Amino acid sequence: MTQSATDLTQLCMSLAAILGLVTLQMVLLRRDRHDPINRRFLFCLRITMLLFIGRVAVAVTGVQGFRVLVLLGAAFIPLAALLLTEGLLRRHAPPIAKTIVGAGTAIFVVSAFWYGSGIDPLRLYLLLGFQLCGFFIAGWLIMRRDRASLSASENTTATRIALSLLLFIPLATSDFLMGVLGLPIQFSALGVLIMCWLAIGLGRSQIGHRVVIVNFVVMVLAAGLVAALVGAIAQLDRDGVLLCGAVMMTALLLVAILNDARSLRSEEQSLGLLQYLAKSQTNDPIAFLRDLRLHPLVEGAAMISRKSLAQLQDATLDQIFAAAPVLRRADPPALGALADDHIAHLFDSYSATHVIMVAKSPRVLIALAMPSLHASPLAETELQVVQRMAALMAEQTDQRGRDHE
């Protein structure tokens, strides 16, 4: 494997790590940049970003002076990990742990500006020991936490952080032992991408730990199989197979990060009908539905005219909407030939996909067309909730009218 291929792979992985960190930073800033835990998390991200920016600067310019950024980032990482862990667990680390991490950070920050020829590799080995000590302290605090004092979401976050440390530590260690292990590149970028992926996944609470682990195993196996296949076809040596596997894993993780971030963004910007339900200030079902017509999901919904209903039998309509208050063209109830004719008339007259019963007496029906590509289990559930709320409003209005009489 040529040196140019190795350098290019290292550069691409460092750039991917920066992109993953920037994506996670954007997610945190959208949520709440002033939240204490988010501020600590952002500090971790920016310190790690500093390290990889230094690597990219050295690779692109060839100026070794940019190694100062790398060393500074590496020196601050244990402190950042400890601060984040304290924030997540809502408790202080033991004083001895704070002293070790604080003193080590000060020493290695100062040593980052030392250009003496004899300081490395001793400095790198000592820095490795300091980082491992910092990660061990953070992991120990997480494992020994008082789970009962934390909420379910806080415990989930702590578990994900512990999992990311478990995967990140071996990859970070390999950076310092490249020469000893005979590795072609530094693999810590993969650890950073894993951390970003796990952290962004916290916003999708419906995804449990087991699903995350299974997805990660699938990505590792896919990257390994592709690397082995390419290595066999191209007759690559061990370093070539490692580079191929690293590139594949980097690509898979980056796609997963960007996809999860995009999904979170879509959920945050979603104009779901449930938001309208929560914010509705009216008790008039007609006004309620009129306001909903501005929503893209039900835009163009029309009230079925009395003229159309006059052509149909009330008893049959009662039978139809008792079985399906939200009538779907794709799944009509099986109630006999006469009911089928009535259902077909309603849908054909308004080119509708759904007909919703708002009130029984006087009968109020709403027809709407929802493209099949927009249809989803969530959208169908939202329509059921809309129908139920409108029907309850109509019942309350009717009851108030009877009370006044």
mmCIF file of C-alpha atoms in Angstrom:
data_model
loop_
_atom_site.group_PDB
_atom_site.id
_atom_site.type_symbol
_atom_site.label_atom_id
_atom_site.label_comp_id
_atom_site.label_asym_id
_atom_site.label_seq_id
_atom_site.Cartn_x
_atom_site.Cartn_y
_atom_site.Cartn_z
ATOM 1 C CA MET A 1 0.000 0.000 0.000
ATOM 2 C CA THR A 2 1.501 3.351 -1.085
ATOM 3 C CA GLN A 3 2.071 6.197 1.350
ATOM 4 C CA SER A 4 -0.139 8.505 -0.679
ATOM 5 C CA ALA A 5 -3.111 6.123 -0.326
ATOM 6 C CA THR A 6 -2.501 5.898 3.417
ATOM 7 C CA ASP A 7 -2.302 9.685 3.785
ATOM 8 C CA LEU A 8 -5.441 10.196 1.709
ATOM 9 C CA THR A 9 -7.366 7.659 3.786
ATOM 10 C CA GLN A 10 -6.242 9.336 7.005
ATOM 11 C CA LEU A 11 -7.259 12.754 5.679
ATOM 12 C CA CYS A 12 -10.704 11.539 4.597
ATOM 13 C CA MET A 13 -11.344 9.884 7.962
ATOM 14 C CA SER A 14 -10.322 13.047 9.824
ATOM 15 C CA LEU A 15 -12.632 15.149 7.647
ATOM 16 C CA ALA A 16 -15.452 12.655 8.250
ATOM 17 C CA ALA A 17 -14.881 12.924 12.010
ATOM 18 C CA ILE A 18 -15.097 16.724 11.798
ATOM 19 C CA LEU A 19 -18.323 16.474 9.779
ATOM 20 C CA GLY A 20 -19.801 14.089 12.338
ATOM 21 C CA LEU A 21 -18.855 16.422 15.197
ATOM 22 C CA VAL A 22 -20.290 19.456 13.387
ATOM 23 C CA THR A 23 -23.533 17.561 12.736
ATOM 24 C CA LEU A 24 -23.869 16.609 16.407
ATOM 25 C CA GLN A 25 -23.053 20.188 17.407
ATOM 26 C CA MET A 26 -25.864 21.485 15.185
ATOM 27 C CA VAL A 27 -28.289 19.013 16.791
ATOM 28 C CA LEU A 28 -27.338 20.206 20.281
ATOM 29 C CA LEU A 29 -27.547 23.881 19.339
ATOM 30 C CA ARG A 30 -31.041 23.387 17.912
ATOM 31 C CA ARG A 31 -32.179 21.708 21.108
ATOM 32 C CA ASP A 32 -30.935 24.137 23.763
ATOM 33 C CA ARG A 33 -27.514 25.729 23.617
ATOM 34 C CA HIS A 34 -27.933 27.133 27.146
ATOM 35 C CA ASP A 35 -28.692 23.816 28.837
ATOM 36 C CA PRO A 36 -25.844 23.026 31.298
ATOM 37 C CA ILE A 37 -25.334 19.486 30.015
ATOM 38 C CA ASN A 38 -25.436 20.654 26.402
ATOM 39 C CA ARG A 39 -22.764 23.262 27.176
ATOM 40 C CA ARG A 40 -20.526 20.547 28.585
ATOM 41 C CA PHE A 41 -21.225 18.313 25.620
ATOM 42 C CA LEU A 42 -20.420 21.162 23.236
ATOM 43 C CA PHE A 43 -17.118 21.688 25.050
ATOM 44 C CA CYS A 44 -16.286 17.996 24.465
ATOM 45 C CA LEU A 45 -17.173 18.277 20.788
ATOM 46 C CA ARG A 46 -15.120 21.408 20.195
ATOM 47 C CA ILE A 47 -12.080 20.010 21.981
ATOM 48 C CA THR A 48 -12.275 16.856 19.867
ATOM 49 C CA MET A 49 -12.838 18.987 16.768
ATOM 50 C CA LEU A 50 -9.662 20.910 17.579
ATOM 51 C CA LEU A 51 -7.685 17.669 17.534
ATOM 52 C CA PHE A 52 -8.933 16.617 14.112
ATOM 53 C CA ILE A 53 -8.594 20.108 12.663
ATOM 54 C CA GLY A 54 -4.944 19.919 13.681
ATOM 55 C CA ARG A 55 -4.557 16.580 11.922
ATOM 56 C CA VAL A 56 -6.160 17.909 8.760
ATOM 57 C CA ALA A 57 -3.976 21.040 8.845
ATOM 58 C CA VAL A 58 -0.799 18.952 9.187
ATOM 59 C CA ALA A 59 -1.885 16.628 6.355
ATOM 60 C CA VAL A 60 -2.851 19.433 3.969
ATOM 61 C CA THR A 61 -0.023 21.904 4.654
ATOM 62 C CA GLY A 62 2.741 19.648 5.884
ATOM 63 C CA VAL A 63 3.466 22.175 8.648
ATOM 64 C CA GLN A 64 4.301 20.221 11.800
ATOM 65 C CA GLY A 65 3.555 23.248 13.966
ATOM 66 C CA PHE A 66 -0.135 22.366 13.697
ATOM 67 C CA ARG A 67 0.625 19.348 15.903
ATOM 68 C CA VAL A 68 0.151 21.796 18.779
ATOM 69 C CA LEU A 69 -3.611 21.724 18.047
ATOM 70 C CA VAL A 70 -3.586 17.933 18.119
ATOM 71 C CA LEU A 71 -1.738 17.812 21.429
ATOM 72 C CA LEU A 72 -3.926 20.498 22.985
ATOM 73 C CA GLY A 73 -7.075 18.641 21.981
ATOM 74 C CA ALA A 74 -5.691 15.371 23.355
ATOM 75 C CA ALA A 75 -4.699 17.083 26.635
ATOM 76 C CA PHE A 76 -8.195 18.500 27.231
ATOM 77 C CA ILE A 77 -10.168 15.345 26.352
ATOM 78 C CA PRO A 78 -9.993 13.722 29.856
ATOM 79 C CA LEU A 79 -11.156 16.990 31.453
ATOM 80 C CA ALA A 80 -14.007 17.299 28.974
ATOM 81 C CA ALA A 81 -15.048 13.683 29.618
ATOM 82 C CA LEU A 82 -15.050 14.257 33.383
ATOM 83 C CA LEU A 83 -17.087 17.476 33.120
ATOM 84 C CA LEU A 84 -19.650 15.791 30.888
ATOM 85 C CA THR A 85 -19.910 12.783 33.199
ATOM 86 C CA GLU A 86 -20.475 15.010 36.243
ATOM 87 C CA GLY A 87 -23.226 16.867 34.388
ATOM 88 C CA LEU A 88 -24.963 13.697 33.225
ATOM 89 C CA LEU A 89 -24.889 12.096 36.679
ATOM 90 C CA ARG A 90 -25.670 15.335 38.531
ATOM 91 C CA ARG A 91 -22.925 14.664 41.044
ATOM 92 C CA HIS A 92 -19.321 15.703 41.623
ATOM 93 C CA ALA A 93 -16.408 13.367 41.027
ATOM 94 C CA PRO A 94 -14.260 12.502 44.059
ATOM 95 C CA PRO A 95 -11.710 15.256 44.857
ATOM 96 C CA ILE A 96 -8.789 12.927 44.070
ATOM 97 C CA ALA A 97 -10.210 12.325 40.578
ATOM 98 C CA LYS A 98 -10.574 16.066 39.983
ATOM 99 C CA THR A 99 -7.020 16.651 41.169
ATOM 100 C CA ILE A 100 -5.576 13.972 38.871
ATOM 101 C CA VAL A 101 -7.457 15.176 35.814
ATOM 102 C CA GLY A 102 -6.859 18.873 36.516
ATOM 103 C CA ALA A 103 -3.140 18.466 37.142
ATOM 104 C CA GLY A 104 -2.686 16.189 34.147
ATOM 105 C CA THR A 105 -4.508 18.622 31.878
ATOM 106 C CA ALA A 106 -2.297 21.508 33.008
ATOM 107 C CA ILE A 107 0.893 19.497 32.496
ATOM 108 C CA PHE A 108 0.038 18.241 29.032
ATOM 109 C CA VAL A 109 -1.323 21.609 27.856
ATOM 110 C CA VAL A 110 2.057 23.157 28.705
ATOM 111 C CA SER A 111 3.961 20.250 27.143
ATOM 112 C CA ALA A 112 2.002 20.699 23.872
ATOM 113 C CA PHE A 113 4.210 23.736 23.110
ATOM 114 C CA TRP A 114 7.497 21.863 23.766
ATOM 115 C CA TYR A 115 9.348 21.108 20.546
ATOM 116 C CA GLY A 116 12.311 19.289 22.080
ATOM 117 C CA SER A 117 13.523 16.353 20.023
ATOM 118 C CA GLY A 118 13.803 14.046 23.026
ATOM 119 C CA ILE A 119 10.309 14.489 24.477
ATOM 120 C CA ASP A 120 8.605 12.007 22.152
ATOM 121 C CA PRO A 121 7.688 9.163 22.242
ATOM 122 C CA LEU A 122 7.767 9.425 26.061
ATOM 123 C CA ARG A 123 5.271 12.305 25.989
ATOM 124 C CA LEU A 124 2.890 10.299 23.812
ATOM 125 C CA TYR A 125 3.000 7.287 26.125
ATOM 126 C CA LEU A 126 2.394 9.487 29.172
ATOM 127 C CA LEU A 127 -0.458 11.246 27.356
ATOM 128 C CA LEU A 128 -1.945 7.829 26.527
ATOM 129 C CA GLY A 129 -1.779 6.861 30.189
ATOM 130 C CA PHE A 130 -3.430 10.139 31.187
ATOM 131 C CA GLN A 131 -6.244 9.685 28.690
ATOM 132 C CA LEU A 132 -6.858 6.098 29.785
ATOM 133 C CA CYS A 133 -6.939 7.266 33.405
ATOM 134 C CA GLY A 134 -9.496 9.964 32.523
ATOM 135 C CA PHE A 135 -11.681 7.519 30.601
ATOM 136 C CA PHE A 136 -11.461 5.001 33.436
ATOM 137 C CA ILE A 137 -12.617 7.615 35.947
ATOM 138 C CA ALA A 138 -15.551 8.629 33.724
ATOM 139 C CA GLY A 139 -16.500 5.001 33.121
ATOM 140 C CA TRP A 140 -16.221 4.157 36.829
ATOM 141 C CA LEU A 141 -18.510 7.060 37.762
ATOM 142 C CA ILE A 142 -21.067 5.975 35.168
ATOM 143 C CA MET A 143 -21.025 2.318 36.232
ATOM 144 C CA ARG A 144 -21.294 3.211 39.942
ATOM 145 C CA ARG A 145 -24.013 5.824 39.474
ATOM 146 C CA ASP A 146 -27.162 5.880 41.579
ATOM 147 C CA ARG A 147 -29.655 4.811 38.931
ATOM 148 C CA ALA A 148 -32.627 5.523 41.171
ATOM 149 C CA SER A 149 -31.676 9.211 41.419
ATOM 150 C CA LEU A 150 -31.734 9.626 37.634
ATOM 151 C CA SER A 151 -34.625 9.582 35.201
ATOM 152 C CA ALA A 152 -35.000 6.886 32.558
ATOM 153 C CA SER A 153 -33.710 9.241 29.849
ATOM 154 C CA GLU A 154 -30.710 10.224 31.989
ATOM 155 C CA ASN A 155 -29.874 6.567 32.585
ATOM 156 C CA THR A 156 -30.185 5.883 28.858
ATOM 157 C CA THR A 157 -27.832 8.765 28.075
ATOM 158 C CA ALA A 158 -25.302 7.533 30.626
ATOM 159 C CA THR A 159 -25.449 4.023 29.181
ATOM 160 C CA ARG A 160 -24.874 5.317 25.640
ATOM 161 C CA ILE A 161 -21.899 7.374 26.821
ATOM 162 C CA ALA A 162 -20.459 4.307 28.559
ATOM 163 C CA LEU A 163 -20.949 2.269 25.376
ATOM 164 C CA SER A 164 -19.221 4.922 23.277
ATOM 165 C CA LEU A 165 -16.285 4.966 25.721
ATOM 166 C CA LEU A 166 -16.075 1.178 25.547
ATOM 167 C CA LEU A 167 -15.738 1.383 21.762
ATOM 168 C CA PHE A 168 -13.644 4.556 21.667
ATOM 169 C CA ILE A 169 -10.886 3.591 24.121
ATOM 170 C CA PRO A 170 -9.328 0.766 22.037
ATOM 171 C CA LEU A 171 -9.417 2.916 18.902
ATOM 172 C CA ALA A 172 -7.885 5.903 20.704
ATOM 173 C CA THR A 173 -5.215 3.674 22.233
ATOM 174 C CA SER A 174 -4.254 2.381 18.804
ATOM 175 C CA ASP A 175 -3.379 5.967 17.759
ATOM 176 C CA PHE A 176 -0.554 6.063 20.284
ATOM 177 C CA LEU A 177 0.630 2.526 19.524
ATOM 178 C CA MET A 178 0.675 2.718 15.725
ATOM 179 C CA GLY A 179 4.352 1.877 15.540
ATOM 180 C CA VAL A 180 4.140 -0.961 18.037
ATOM 181 C CA LEU A 181 1.063 -2.510 16.433
ATOM 182 C CA GLY A 182 2.194 -1.800 12.867
ATOM 183 C CA LEU A 183 -1.026 0.008 11.942
ATOM 184 C CA PRO A 184 -1.136 2.039 8.704
ATOM 185 C CA ILE A 185 -3.350 4.861 10.071
ATOM 186 C CA GLN A 186 -4.918 6.262 13.244
ATOM 187 C CA PHE A 187 -8.351 4.766 13.858
ATOM 188 C CA SER A 188 -9.673 7.159 16.508
ATOM 189 C CA ALA A 189 -11.820 8.903 13.875
ATOM 190 C CA LEU A 190 -14.011 5.800 13.867
ATOM 191 C CA GLY A 191 -14.437 6.089 17.643
ATOM 192 C CA VAL A 192 -15.504 9.717 17.288
ATOM 193 C CA LEU A 193 -18.036 8.833 14.594
ATOM 194 C CA ILE A 194 -19.427 6.050 16.784
ATOM 195 C CA MET A 195 -19.796 8.525 19.653
ATOM 196 C CA CYS A 196 -21.604 11.018 17.389
ATOM 197 C CA TRP A 197 -23.939 8.335 16.062
ATOM 198 C CA LEU A 198 -24.832 7.080 19.539
ATOM 199 C CA ALA A 199 -25.354 10.632 20.841
ATOM 200 C CA ILE A 200 -27.635 11.668 17.962
ATOM 201 C CA GLY A 201 -29.579 8.443 18.446
ATOM 202 C CA LEU A 202 -30.489 9.588 21.951
ATOM 203 C CA GLY A 203 -32.986 11.974 20.377
ATOM 204 C CA ARG A 204 -34.848 9.009 18.918
ATOM 205 C CA SER A 205 -36.123 7.489 22.136
ATOM 206 C CA GLN A 206 -38.042 4.759 20.321
ATOM 207 C CA ILE A 207 -34.717 3.128 19.383
ATOM 208 C CA GLY A 208 -33.480 0.951 22.248
ATOM 209 C CA HIS A 209 -29.979 -0.193 23.167
ATOM 210 C CA ARG A 210 -30.472 -3.613 21.573
ATOM 211 C CA VAL A 211 -31.384 -2.101 18.215
ATOM 212 C CA VAL A 212 -28.355 0.193 18.385
ATOM 213 C CA ILE A 213 -25.999 -2.700 19.142
ATOM 214 C CA VAL A 214 -27.504 -4.841 16.378
ATOM 215 C CA ASN A 215 -27.161 -1.986 13.868
ATOM 216 C CA PHE A 216 -23.557 -1.446 14.889
ATOM 217 C CA VAL A 217 -22.716 -5.145 14.544
ATOM 218 C CA VAL A 218 -24.335 -5.178 11.098
ATOM 219 C CA MET A 219 -22.219 -2.188 10.012
ATOM 220 C CA VAL A 220 -19.022 -3.807 11.309
ATOM 221 C CA LEU A 221 -19.797 -7.089 9.551
ATOM 222 C CA ALA A 222 -20.714 -5.307 6.309
ATOM 223 C CA ALA A 223 -17.507 -3.253 6.352
ATOM 224 C CA GLY A 224 -15.430 -6.334 7.182
ATOM 225 C CA LEU A 225 -16.980 -8.449 4.436
ATOM 226 C CA VAL A 226 -16.567 -5.734 1.805
ATOM 227 C CA ALA A 227 -12.958 -5.141 2.859
ATOM 228 C CA ALA A 228 -12.206 -8.861 2.689
ATOM 229 C CA LEU A 229 -13.861 -9.143 -0.730
ATOM 230 C CA VAL A 230 -12.041 -6.124 -2.162
ATOM 231 C CA GLY A 231 -8.797 -7.383 -0.631
ATOM 232 C CA ALA A 232 -9.235 -10.781 -2.291
ATOM 233 C CA ILE A 233 -10.124 -9.280 -5.677
ATOM 234 C CA ALA A 234 -7.382 -6.641 -5.681
ATOM 235 C CA GLN A 235 -4.884 -8.894 -3.845
ATOM 236 C CA LEU A 236 -4.274 -6.297 -1.144
ATOM 237 C CA ASP A 237 -1.921 -6.837 1.761
ATOM 238 C CA ARG A 238 -2.973 -6.535 5.405
ATOM 239 C CA ASP A 239 -2.623 -2.752 5.432
ATOM 240 C CA GLY A 240 -4.706 -2.448 2.292
ATOM 241 C CA VAL A 241 -7.513 -4.532 3.786
ATOM 242 C CA LEU A 242 -7.414 -2.442 6.981
ATOM 243 C CA LEU A 243 -7.608 0.778 4.989
ATOM 244 C CA CYS A 244 -10.507 -0.547 2.922
ATOM 245 C CA GLY A 245 -12.380 -1.647 6.037
ATOM 246 C CA ALA A 246 -11.760 1.699 7.729
ATOM 247 C CA VAL A 247 -13.067 3.616 4.723
ATOM 248 C CA MET A 248 -16.171 1.428 4.528
ATOM 249 C CA MET A 249 -16.878 1.789 8.235
ATOM 250 C CA THR A 250 -16.337 5.546 8.045
ATOM 251 C CA ALA A 251 -18.790 5.831 5.161
ATOM 252 C CA LEU A 252 -21.442 3.706 6.890
ATOM 253 C CA LEU A 253 -21.178 5.649 10.148
ATOM 254 C CA LEU A 254 -21.267 8.998 8.369
ATOM 255 C CA VAL A 255 -24.382 7.996 6.425
ATOM 256 C CA ALA A 256 -26.017 6.802 9.655
ATOM 257 C CA ILE A 257 -25.157 10.078 11.428
ATOM 258 C CA LEU A 258 -26.475 12.281 8.642
ATOM 259 C CA ASN A 259 -29.604 10.149 8.237
ATOM 260 C CA ASP A 260 -30.411 10.221 11.965
ATOM 261 C CA ALA A 261 -29.756 13.971 12.120
ATOM 262 C CA ARG A 262 -32.038 14.528 9.127
ATOM 263 C CA SER A 263 -34.747 12.379 10.720
ATOM 264 C CA LEU A 264 -34.478 14.343 13.957
ATOM 265 C CA ARG A 265 -34.709 17.599 12.027
ATOM 266 C CA SER A 266 -37.799 16.377 10.187
ATOM 267 C CA GLU A 267 -39.429 15.364 13.464
ATOM 268 C CA GLU A 268 -38.602 18.720 15.057
ATOM 269 C CA GLN A 269 -40.042 20.632 12.096
ATOM 270 C CA SER A 270 -42.994 18.333 11.633
ATOM 271 C CA LEU A 271 -46.297 20.166 11.389
ATOM 272 C CA GLY A 272 -48.149 17.162 12.737
ATOM 273 C CA LEU A 273 -51.845 17.454 13.330
ATOM 274 C CA LEU A 274 -51.208 16.680 16.986
ATOM 275 C CA GLN A 275 -49.569 20.099 17.362
ATOM 276 C CA TYR A 276 -52.754 21.724 16.094
ATOM 277 C CA LEU A 277 -54.804 19.633 18.490
ATOM 278 C CA ALA A 278 -52.688 20.687 21.457
ATOM 279 C CA LYS A 279 -52.888 24.377 20.531
ATOM 280 C CA SER A 280 -56.528 24.548 19.501
ATOM 281 C CA GLN A 281 -58.463 27.253 21.410
ATOM 282 C CA THR A 282 -61.958 26.632 20.024
ATOM 283 C CA ASN A 283 -64.818 24.367 21.066
ATOM 284 C CA ASP A 284 -66.622 24.753 17.743
ATOM 285 C CA PRO A 285 -66.011 21.613 15.622
ATOM 286 C CA ILE A 286 -66.564 23.470 12.358
ATOM 287 C CA ALA A 287 -64.109 26.248 13.272
ATOM 288 C CA PHE A 288 -61.687 23.597 14.511
ATOM 289 C CA LEU A 289 -61.775 21.772 11.179
ATOM 290 C CA ARG A 290 -61.650 25.002 9.192
ATOM 291 C CA ASP A 291 -58.362 25.888 10.901
ATOM 292 C CA LEU A 292 -57.024 22.408 10.216
ATOM 293 C CA ARG A 293 -57.615 22.837 6.476
ATOM 294 C CA LEU A 294 -54.460 24.980 6.359
ATOM 295 C CA HIS A 295 -52.365 21.977 7.385
ATOM 296 C CA PRO A 296 -50.560 20.300 4.417
ATOM 297 C CA LEU A 297 -51.829 16.867 5.435
ATOM 298 C CA VAL A 298 -55.496 17.847 5.124
ATOM 299 C CA GLU A 299 -55.177 20.848 2.842
ATOM 300 C CA GLY A 300 -58.224 21.116 0.593
ATOM 301 C CA ALA A 301 -60.527 19.095 2.855
ATOM 302 C CA ALA A 302 -64.137 19.760 1.922
ATOM 303 C CA MET A 303 -67.406 19.475 3.803
ATOM 304 C CA ILE A 304 -69.754 17.070 2.048
ATOM 305 C CA SER A 305 -72.827 18.976 0.983
ATOM 306 C CA ARG A 306 -76.332 18.208 2.174
ATOM 307 C CA LYS A 307 -77.300 17.734 -1.477
ATOM 308 C CA SER A 308 -74.901 14.793 -1.759
ATOM 309 C CA LEU A 309 -76.122 13.334 1.516
ATOM 310 C CA ALA A 310 -79.754 13.719 0.489
ATOM 311 C CA GLN A 311 -79.215 11.072 -2.177
ATOM 312 C CA LEU A 312 -78.166 8.533 0.467
ATOM 313 C CA GLN A 313 -80.063 6.626 3.130
ATOM 314 C CA ASP A 314 -79.547 7.805 6.703
ATOM 315 C CA ALA A 315 -79.746 4.308 8.153
ATOM 316 C CA THR A 316 -77.022 3.059 5.827
ATOM 317 C CA LEU A 317 -74.798 6.062 6.588
ATOM 318 C CA ASP A 318 -75.303 5.418 10.328
ATOM 319 C CA GLN A 319 -74.227 1.814 9.774
ATOM 320 C CA ILE A 320 -71.142 2.852 7.786
ATOM 321 C CA PHE A 321 -69.822 5.483 10.203
ATOM 322 C CA ALA A 322 -70.617 3.420 13.270
ATOM 323 C CA ALA A 323 -68.205 0.847 11.837
ATOM 324 C CA ALA A 324 -65.605 3.368 10.589
ATOM 325 C CA PRO A 325 -65.766 7.000 11.842
ATOM 326 C CA VAL A 326 -62.712 7.621 9.654
ATOM 327 C CA LEU A 327 -63.647 5.960 6.403
ATOM 328 C CA ARG A 328 -60.660 4.908 4.259
ATOM 329 C CA ARG A 329 -61.019 4.234 0.545
ATOM 330 C CA ALA A 330 -58.198 1.700 0.745
ATOM 331 C CA ASP A 331 -59.903 -0.279 3.524
ATOM 332 C CA PRO A 332 -63.698 0.191 3.537
ATOM 333 C CA PRO A 333 -65.815 -1.851 5.970
ATOM 334 C CA ALA A 334 -67.613 -4.866 4.505
ATOM 335 C CA LEU A 335 -71.283 -4.056 5.176
ATOM 336 C CA GLY A 336 -73.079 -5.266 2.081
ATOM 337 C CA ALA A 337 -73.832 -4.089 -1.443
ATOM 338 C CA LEU A 338 -75.926 -1.048 -0.465
ATOM 339 C CA ALA A 339 -73.268 0.228 1.916
ATOM 340 C CA ASP A 340 -70.607 -0.323 -0.773
ATOM 341 C CA ASP A 341 -72.613 1.829 -3.192
ATOM 342 C CA HIS A 342 -72.903 4.603 -0.613
ATOM 343 C CA ILE A 343 -69.169 4.476 0.150
ATOM 344 C CA ALA A 344 -68.266 4.563 -3.547
ATOM 345 C CA HIS A 345 -70.572 7.561 -4.063
ATOM 346 C CA LEU A 346 -68.905 9.518 -1.242
ATOM 347 C CA PHE A 347 -65.407 8.843 -2.481
ATOM 348 C CA ASP A 348 -66.114 9.353 -6.178
ATOM 349 C CA SER A 349 -68.065 12.593 -5.700
ATOM 350 C CA TYR A 350 -65.108 14.282 -3.952
ATOM 351 C CA SER A 351 -62.140 12.260 -5.316
ATOM 352 C CA ALA A 352 -61.416 11.567 -1.672
ATOM 353 C CA THR A 353 -59.223 9.032 0.080
ATOM 354 C CA HIS A 354 -60.805 9.595 3.516
ATOM 355 C CA VAL A 355 -64.229 10.643 4.743
ATOM 356 C CA ILE A 356 -64.460 11.725 8.378
ATOM 357 C CA MET A 357 -67.661 11.874 10.421
ATOM 358 C CA VAL A 358 -67.655 15.065 12.511
ATOM 359 C CA ALA A 359 -71.204 15.029 13.906
ATOM 360 C CA LYS A 360 -74.153 12.642 13.824
ATOM 361 C CA SER A 361 -77.072 15.032 14.112
ATOM 362 C CA PRO A 362 -77.112 17.054 12.012
ATOM 363 C CA ARG A 363 -74.742 14.851 10.050
ATOM 364 C CA VAL A 364 -71.473 16.568 9.176
ATOM 365 C CA LEU A 365 -68.944 14.747 6.991
ATOM 366 C CA ILE A 366 -65.540 15.929 5.778
ATOM 367 C CA ALA A 367 -63.847 14.543 2.655
ATOM 368 C CA LEU A 368 -60.122 14.837 2.101
ATOM 369 C CA ALA A 369 -57.548 13.509 -0.339
ATOM 370 C CA MET A 370 -54.295 12.266 1.188
ATOM 371 C CA PRO A 371 -51.759 11.088 -1.423
ATOM 372 C CA SER A 372 -50.671 7.516 -0.767
ATOM 373 C CA LEU A 373 -47.063 8.663 -0.406
ATOM 374 C CA HIS A 374 -48.121 10.914 2.499
ATOM 375 C CA ALA A 375 -50.078 8.188 4.215
ATOM 376 C CA SER A 376 -48.425 6.613 7.243
ATOM 377 C CA PRO A 377 -49.513 4.904 10.468
ATOM 378 C CA LEU A 378 -48.875 8.192 12.311
ATOM 379 C CA ALA A 379 -50.974 10.187 9.841
ATOM 380 C CA GLU A 380 -53.824 7.682 10.092
ATOM 381 C CA THR A 381 -53.690 7.864 13.890
ATOM 382 C CA GLU A 382 -53.718 11.662 13.753
ATOM 383 C CA LEU A 383 -56.842 11.567 11.609
ATOM 384 C CA GLN A 384 -58.500 9.254 14.139
ATOM 385 C CA VAL A 385 -57.664 11.726 16.911
ATOM 386 C CA VAL A 386 -58.974 14.659 14.836
ATOM 387 C CA GLN A 387 -62.251 12.822 14.259
ATOM 388 C CA ARG A 388 -62.593 11.957 17.914
ATOM 389 C CA MET A 389 -61.948 15.519 19.066
ATOM 390 C CA ALA A 390 -64.334 17.021 16.499
ATOM 391 C CA ALA A 391 -67.040 14.519 17.465
ATOM 392 C CA LEU A 392 -66.619 15.324 21.163
ATOM 393 C CA MET A 393 -66.836 19.048 20.398
ATOM 394 C CA ALA A 394 -70.032 18.457 18.432
ATOM 395 C CA GLU A 395 -71.519 16.394 21.279
ATOM 396 C CA GLN A 396 -70.665 19.122 23.812
ATOM 397 C CA THR A 397 -72.178 21.805 21.570
ATOM 398 C CA ASP A 398 -75.330 19.730 21.127
ATOM 399 C CA GLN A 399 -75.541 19.076 24.885
ATOM 400 C CA ARG A 400 -75.186 22.790 25.689
ATOM 401 C CA GLY A 401 -77.960 23.545 23.224
ATOM 402 C CA ARG A 402 -80.288 21.067 24.913
ATOM 403 C CA ASP A 403 -79.408 22.435 28.352
ATOM 404 C CA HIS A 404 -80.341 25.978 27.286
ATOM 405 C CA GLU A 405 -83.673 24.697 26.045
#
